[in-house]
mmCIF file of C-alpha atoms in Angstrom:
data_model
loop_
_atom_site.group_PDB
_atom_site.id
_atom_site.type_symbol
_atom_site.label_atom_id
_atom_site.label_comp_id
_atom_site.label_asym_id
_atom_site.label_seq_id
_atom_site.Cartn_x
_atom_site.Cartn_y
_atom_site.Cartn_z
ATOM 1 C CA MET A 1 37.983 -45.693 -42.786
ATOM 2 C CA LYS A 2 35.286 -46.129 -44.336
ATOM 3 C CA GLY A 3 31.690 -44.096 -44.162
ATOM 4 C CA VAL A 4 28.708 -45.599 -42.368
ATOM 5 C CA ILE A 5 25.366 -43.948 -42.855
ATOM 6 C CA LEU A 6 21.938 -44.746 -41.476
ATOM 7 C CA ALA A 7 19.449 -44.137 -43.783
ATOM 8 C CA ALA A 8 16.684 -47.032 -43.633
ATOM 9 C CA GLY A 9 14.107 -45.049 -41.305
ATOM 10 C CA VAL A 10 10.558 -43.906 -43.173
ATOM 11 C CA ALA A 11 10.568 -40.222 -41.501
ATOM 12 C CA SER A 12 6.762 -40.162 -40.446
ATOM 13 C CA ARG A 13 7.306 -36.884 -38.758
ATOM 14 C CA LEU A 14 8.051 -35.169 -41.710
ATOM 15 C CA ARG A 15 5.007 -36.305 -43.963
ATOM 16 C CA PRO A 16 3.481 -35.243 -46.326
ATOM 17 C CA LEU A 17 7.208 -34.730 -47.549
ATOM 18 C CA THR A 18 8.617 -38.085 -47.111
ATOM 19 C CA ASP A 19 5.657 -39.494 -48.428
ATOM 20 C CA ASN A 20 7.638 -40.230 -51.809
ATOM 21 C CA CYS A 21 11.019 -39.616 -50.957
ATOM 22 C CA PRO A 22 12.638 -40.644 -48.426
ATOM 23 C CA LYS A 23 14.484 -38.125 -46.463
ATOM 24 C CA CYS A 24 17.742 -37.981 -47.467
ATOM 25 C CA LEU A 25 16.532 -36.936 -50.330
ATOM 26 C CA LEU A 26 14.483 -33.674 -49.022
ATOM 27 C CA ASP A 27 16.349 -30.298 -50.809
ATOM 28 C CA VAL A 28 18.987 -28.244 -48.582
ATOM 29 C CA GLY A 29 19.195 -25.131 -50.437
ATOM 30 C CA GLY A 30 19.892 -26.450 -54.090
ATOM 31 C CA THR A 31 21.313 -30.135 -52.968
ATOM 32 C CA THR A 32 19.947 -33.355 -50.708
ATOM 33 C CA ILE A 33 21.074 -33.779 -47.115
ATOM 34 C CA LEU A 34 22.241 -37.033 -48.121
ATOM 35 C CA GLY A 35 24.505 -35.321 -51.132
ATOM 36 C CA LEU A 36 25.642 -33.088 -48.937
ATOM 37 C CA THR A 37 27.049 -36.060 -46.827
ATOM 38 C CA LEU A 38 28.237 -37.932 -49.229
ATOM 39 C CA GLU A 39 30.731 -34.735 -50.683
ATOM 40 C CA HIS A 40 31.655 -34.090 -46.947
ATOM 41 C CA LEU A 41 32.841 -37.344 -46.779
ATOM 42 C CA ALA A 42 34.943 -37.466 -50.020
ATOM 43 C CA ALA A 43 36.772 -34.188 -49.060
ATOM 44 C CA ALA A 44 37.732 -35.926 -46.055
ATOM 45 C CA GLY A 45 39.227 -38.320 -48.023
ATOM 46 C CA MET A 46 36.423 -41.005 -47.558
ATOM 47 C CA SER A 47 35.427 -43.190 -50.802
ATOM 48 C CA ASP A 48 34.174 -46.101 -49.039
ATOM 49 C CA ILE A 49 30.777 -45.557 -48.208
ATOM 50 C CA VAL A 50 28.133 -48.319 -46.711
ATOM 51 C CA ILE A 51 24.858 -47.394 -46.605
ATOM 52 C CA ALA A 52 21.935 -48.589 -45.298
ATOM 53 C CA THR A 53 18.739 -48.021 -46.059
ATOM 54 C CA GLY A 54 15.204 -49.543 -45.703
ATOM 55 C CA TYR A 55 12.353 -46.869 -47.013
ATOM 56 C CA LEU A 56 11.946 -46.154 -50.574
ATOM 57 C CA GLU A 57 15.375 -47.202 -51.292
ATOM 58 C CA ASP A 58 15.477 -47.306 -55.144
ATOM 59 C CA GLN A 59 15.441 -44.096 -55.230
ATOM 60 C CA ILE A 60 18.694 -43.642 -52.496
ATOM 61 C CA ARG A 61 20.215 -46.431 -54.475
ATOM 62 C CA ARG A 62 19.486 -44.391 -58.072
ATOM 63 C CA PHE A 63 20.696 -40.865 -56.486
ATOM 64 C CA VAL A 64 24.081 -42.425 -55.976
ATOM 65 C CA ALA A 65 24.467 -44.047 -59.006
ATOM 66 C CA GLU A 66 23.616 -40.405 -61.016
ATOM 67 C CA LYS A 67 25.485 -38.309 -58.406
ATOM 68 C CA PHE A 68 28.697 -40.701 -56.783
ATOM 69 C CA SER A 69 29.418 -43.023 -59.497
ATOM 70 C CA SER A 70 33.023 -42.007 -58.505
ATOM 71 C CA LEU A 71 32.532 -43.265 -54.734
ATOM 72 C CA ARG A 72 32.497 -47.008 -53.657
ATOM 73 C CA VAL A 73 29.791 -47.291 -51.996
ATOM 74 C CA ALA A 74 28.115 -50.772 -50.917
ATOM 75 C CA PHE A 75 24.238 -50.575 -50.033
ATOM 76 C CA VAL A 76 22.863 -52.985 -46.663
ATOM 77 C CA ARG A 77 19.184 -53.417 -47.061
ATOM 78 C CA ASN A 78 17.142 -53.342 -43.374
ATOM 79 C CA GLU A 79 14.510 -55.241 -44.814
ATOM 80 C CA GLN A 80 12.252 -54.549 -41.068
ATOM 81 C CA TYR A 81 13.129 -50.595 -41.815
ATOM 82 C CA GLU A 82 9.093 -49.754 -40.375
ATOM 83 C CA SER A 83 9.335 -51.868 -36.839
ATOM 84 C CA THR A 84 13.132 -51.946 -36.069
ATOM 85 C CA ASN A 85 15.404 -48.240 -34.728
ATOM 86 C CA ASN A 86 18.815 -46.975 -35.872
ATOM 87 C CA SER A 87 20.710 -50.308 -34.168
ATOM 88 C CA TYR A 88 19.423 -52.819 -35.795
ATOM 89 C CA SER A 89 20.449 -50.769 -39.065
ATOM 90 C CA LEU A 90 23.835 -50.566 -37.877
ATOM 91 C CA TRP A 91 23.928 -53.931 -36.520
ATOM 92 C CA LEU A 92 23.338 -55.207 -40.410
ATOM 93 C CA THR A 93 26.305 -53.450 -41.192
ATOM 94 C CA ARG A 94 28.591 -55.502 -39.604
ATOM 95 C CA ARG A 95 29.997 -57.353 -42.197
ATOM 96 C CA ALA A 96 30.706 -54.591 -44.840
ATOM 97 C CA VAL A 97 32.844 -53.362 -42.210
ATOM 98 C CA ALA A 98 34.294 -56.086 -40.323
ATOM 99 C CA GLY A 99 37.577 -55.213 -39.304
ATOM 100 C CA GLU A 100 36.871 -51.327 -40.216
ATOM 101 C CA SER A 101 37.424 -47.889 -38.440
ATOM 102 C CA ILE A 102 34.602 -46.119 -39.446
ATOM 103 C CA MET A 103 33.001 -42.669 -39.354
ATOM 104 C CA LEU A 104 29.379 -43.016 -38.964
ATOM 105 C CA LEU A 105 26.507 -40.563 -39.655
ATOM 106 C CA ASP A 106 23.343 -40.384 -38.860
ATOM 107 C CA SER A 107 21.495 -39.597 -42.516
ATOM 108 C CA ASP A 108 19.300 -36.017 -41.162
ATOM 109 C CA ILE A 109 22.227 -34.184 -40.690
ATOM 110 C CA VAL A 110 23.317 -31.274 -42.266
ATOM 111 C CA PHE A 111 26.598 -29.864 -41.216
ATOM 112 C CA ASP A 112 29.899 -27.999 -41.876
ATOM 113 C CA ARG A 113 32.291 -30.274 -43.611
ATOM 114 C CA ARG A 114 34.783 -29.098 -40.754
ATOM 115 C CA ILE A 115 33.394 -31.382 -38.161
ATOM 116 C CA LEU A 116 34.524 -34.057 -39.855
ATOM 117 C CA ALA A 117 38.205 -32.461 -39.524
ATOM 118 C CA LEU A 118 37.972 -32.632 -35.726
ATOM 119 C CA LEU A 119 36.862 -36.137 -35.503
ATOM 120 C CA THR A 120 39.563 -37.438 -37.769
ATOM 121 C CA GLY A 121 41.969 -34.817 -36.327
ATOM 122 C CA ALA A 122 41.400 -36.166 -32.910
ATOM 123 C CA PRO A 123 43.660 -37.742 -30.640
ATOM 124 C CA ALA A 124 40.759 -40.118 -29.557
ATOM 125 C CA PRO A 125 40.776 -43.291 -31.580
ATOM 126 C CA ASP A 126 36.930 -43.417 -30.695
ATOM 127 C CA CYS A 127 35.198 -40.123 -30.270
ATOM 128 C CA LEU A 128 31.971 -38.085 -31.029
ATOM 129 C CA ALA A 129 31.002 -35.231 -32.144
ATOM 130 C CA MET A 130 29.138 -32.828 -29.517
ATOM 131 C CA VAL A 131 27.159 -29.469 -29.237
ATOM 132 C CA ALA A 132 27.666 -27.398 -26.160
ATOM 133 C CA GLY A 133 25.740 -24.806 -25.028
ATOM 134 C CA LYS A 134 22.581 -24.934 -25.600
ATOM 135 C CA LYS A 135 19.664 -25.904 -24.422
ATOM 136 C CA LEU A 136 18.527 -29.951 -23.864
ATOM 137 C CA GLY A 137 15.608 -31.121 -23.339
ATOM 138 C CA ASP A 138 14.600 -34.665 -23.386
ATOM 139 C CA GLU A 139 13.826 -35.758 -26.954
ATOM 140 C CA GLU A 140 18.055 -34.343 -27.556
ATOM 141 C CA ILE A 141 20.757 -37.689 -27.304
ATOM 142 C CA LYS A 142 23.033 -35.995 -23.845
ATOM 143 C CA LEU A 143 26.402 -36.454 -23.132
ATOM 144 C CA LYS A 144 27.021 -36.511 -19.297
ATOM 145 C CA LEU A 145 31.161 -36.094 -19.485
ATOM 146 C CA GLY A 146 34.168 -37.193 -17.682
ATOM 147 C CA PRO A 147 37.708 -35.768 -17.066
ATOM 148 C CA ARG A 148 39.074 -35.041 -20.569
ATOM 149 C CA GLY A 149 35.857 -34.977 -22.154
ATOM 150 C CA SER A 150 35.448 -38.794 -21.525
ATOM 151 C CA VAL A 151 31.696 -40.008 -22.151
ATOM 152 C CA LEU A 152 30.855 -41.299 -19.030
ATOM 153 C CA ARG A 153 26.688 -41.679 -20.772
ATOM 154 C CA ILE A 154 24.918 -40.959 -23.180
ATOM 155 C CA GLY A 155 21.217 -40.934 -24.008
ATOM 156 C CA LYS A 156 18.092 -39.645 -24.045
ATOM 157 C CA ASP A 157 17.663 -40.093 -20.620
ATOM 158 C CA VAL A 158 20.174 -38.074 -19.114
ATOM 159 C CA SER A 159 19.283 -35.540 -16.925
ATOM 160 C CA PRO A 160 19.554 -32.297 -18.899
ATOM 161 C CA GLY A 161 21.023 -31.083 -15.647
ATOM 162 C CA GLU A 162 24.078 -33.735 -15.960
ATOM 163 C CA ALA A 163 24.339 -32.698 -19.333
ATOM 164 C CA ALA A 164 27.507 -31.552 -21.109
ATOM 165 C CA GLY A 165 25.616 -31.250 -24.601
ATOM 166 C CA GLU A 166 23.995 -32.735 -27.403
ATOM 167 C CA SER A 167 25.717 -35.983 -29.445
ATOM 168 C CA ILE A 168 24.455 -35.108 -32.873
ATOM 169 C CA GLY A 169 24.719 -37.894 -34.676
ATOM 170 C CA ILE A 170 28.527 -38.337 -36.126
ATOM 171 C CA GLU A 171 31.351 -40.220 -34.019
ATOM 172 C CA LYS A 172 34.589 -41.776 -35.798
ATOM 173 C CA MET A 173 34.879 -45.087 -34.448
ATOM 174 C CA SER A 174 37.767 -48.001 -34.287
ATOM 175 C CA ALA A 175 37.886 -51.194 -35.638
ATOM 176 C CA PRO A 176 38.534 -52.872 -31.844
ATOM 177 C CA PHE A 177 35.563 -50.194 -30.604
ATOM 178 C CA MET A 178 33.339 -51.860 -33.305
ATOM 179 C CA GLU A 179 34.022 -55.109 -32.850
ATOM 180 C CA ARG A 180 32.898 -54.369 -29.435
ATOM 181 C CA LEU A 181 30.133 -52.471 -30.591
ATOM 182 C CA TYR A 182 28.720 -55.180 -32.937
ATOM 183 C CA ARG A 183 29.060 -57.359 -30.173
ATOM 184 C CA ALA A 184 26.758 -55.699 -27.816
ATOM 185 C CA LEU A 185 24.275 -54.952 -30.850
ATOM 186 C CA GLU A 186 24.097 -58.813 -30.903
ATOM 187 C CA ARG A 187 23.599 -59.249 -27.657
ATOM 188 C CA THR A 188 20.889 -56.967 -27.764
ATOM 189 C CA ILE A 189 19.703 -58.239 -31.067
ATOM 190 C CA VAL A 190 19.585 -61.421 -31.474
ATOM 191 C CA VAL A 191 20.041 -62.677 -27.480
ATOM 192 C CA ARG A 192 17.496 -60.091 -26.476
ATOM 193 C CA LYS A 193 15.416 -59.615 -29.288
ATOM 194 C CA THR A 194 15.385 -56.144 -29.015
ATOM 195 C CA VAL A 195 15.097 -54.379 -32.527
ATOM 196 C CA ASN A 196 13.904 -50.819 -31.186
ATOM 197 C CA LEU A 197 16.433 -49.598 -29.586
ATOM 198 C CA PHE A 198 19.216 -46.021 -30.616
ATOM 199 C CA TYR A 199 22.374 -47.877 -30.954
ATOM 200 C CA GLU A 200 22.983 -45.049 -28.162
ATOM 201 C CA ALA A 201 22.298 -48.007 -26.277
ATOM 202 C CA ALA A 202 24.579 -49.832 -27.342
ATOM 203 C CA PHE A 203 27.787 -47.339 -27.346
ATOM 204 C CA GLN A 204 27.038 -47.063 -23.464
ATOM 205 C CA GLU A 205 27.341 -50.960 -22.974
ATOM 206 C CA VAL A 206 30.866 -50.459 -24.907
ATOM 207 C CA ILE A 207 32.035 -47.861 -22.859
ATOM 208 C CA ASP A 208 30.440 -49.258 -19.548
ATOM 209 C CA GLY A 209 32.721 -52.347 -20.148
ATOM 210 C CA GLY A 210 35.512 -50.204 -20.584
ATOM 211 C CA ALA A 211 36.064 -48.835 -24.206
ATOM 212 C CA PRO A 212 36.536 -45.701 -23.588
ATOM 213 C CA MET A 213 34.867 -42.537 -26.033
ATOM 214 C CA THR A 214 35.623 -39.097 -26.191
ATOM 215 C CA ALA A 215 33.198 -36.241 -26.554
ATOM 216 C CA ILE A 216 34.777 -33.692 -29.133
ATOM 217 C CA ASP A 217 33.258 -29.985 -28.876
ATOM 218 C CA VAL A 218 32.257 -28.916 -32.434
ATOM 219 C CA GLY A 219 31.827 -25.327 -31.188
ATOM 220 C CA THR A 220 29.974 -23.437 -33.120
ATOM 221 C CA LEU A 221 30.352 -24.752 -36.433
ATOM 222 C CA PRO A 222 26.873 -24.478 -38.112
ATOM 223 C CA CYS A 223 24.922 -28.845 -37.942
ATOM 224 C CA ILE A 224 21.582 -29.493 -37.191
ATOM 225 C CA GLU A 225 18.897 -32.861 -37.633
ATOM 226 C CA VAL A 226 16.475 -32.581 -39.944
ATOM 227 C CA ASP A 227 13.437 -34.304 -38.062
ATOM 228 C CA THR A 228 10.605 -31.676 -38.347
ATOM 229 C CA ALA A 229 9.436 -29.124 -41.312
ATOM 230 C CA ASP A 230 10.835 -26.593 -38.734
ATOM 231 C CA ASP A 231 13.795 -28.266 -38.830
ATOM 232 C CA LEU A 232 14.060 -28.863 -42.918
ATOM 233 C CA GLU A 233 13.496 -24.252 -43.475
ATOM 234 C CA ALA A 234 16.515 -24.691 -40.420
ATOM 235 C CA ALA A 235 18.675 -26.391 -42.321
ATOM 236 C CA ARG A 236 17.897 -24.728 -45.863
ATOM 237 C CA ALA A 237 19.029 -21.158 -44.144
ATOM 238 C CA LEU A 238 22.106 -22.987 -42.323
ATOM 239 C CA ARG A 239 23.233 -24.928 -45.301
ATOM 240 C CA ALA A 240 22.911 -20.933 -46.927
ATOM 241 C CA PHE A 241 24.817 -19.555 -44.222
ATOM 242 C CA ALA A 242 27.142 -22.569 -44.259
ATOM 243 C CA GLY A 243 28.145 -21.601 -48.146
ATOM 244 C CA THR A 244 29.273 -24.112 -50.655
ATOM 245 C CA PRO A 245 30.564 -26.114 -49.541
ATOM 246 C CA ALA A 246 30.135 -26.096 -46.051
ATOM 247 C CA SER A 247 33.643 -25.052 -44.739
ATOM 248 C CA GLN A 248 33.377 -21.661 -46.619
#
């Protein structure tokens, strides 16, 4: 299994902190968001990593070379990072992960490493991490579920009243699912010329086409997506709470 990290974006909501630093390299309690993610992947036995980059790519490459030289990391550059969304970055990784199962992660999540163990240990070959029981609004990627945690709908447009929880941006996907997902992305990007959608739209297309995906509730395990300065401060507190490593 390969780890795939999407780290191409500008993170404009975190400016001026991200004027000269990619979001994934912001400090969270003595480490960086990307550093924490790579530590967790390595601890879960994943040493083959693909990182989609764009904004301030050189800093990310230098960080990985200096801090994680023991990992086999391939970089895929999104030249259009300013005008595209994460679906486009994911589509660009298709050759780097052809025929492989993957653990897909957004690069702005501070999380407990036990979340990866929940996904790798789940019997479902295709599943995602979900936080249940929190108040949801318009901005969260919400999940409507069917029997046994099957994902019926995923996206910001799911009604909060129908939602069982929020997808946190960590997914385990098998090679067959990825093949269908890349085809869905190609239809969106190449045929429809749409490059600014979230990748969950492609998940929905694959699910609607008959490929099941299961939501795995992470319970009380710490995790937070860093989009704003308030999120960053909360992530720093969460990092301290979660311990070093995060499974402590």
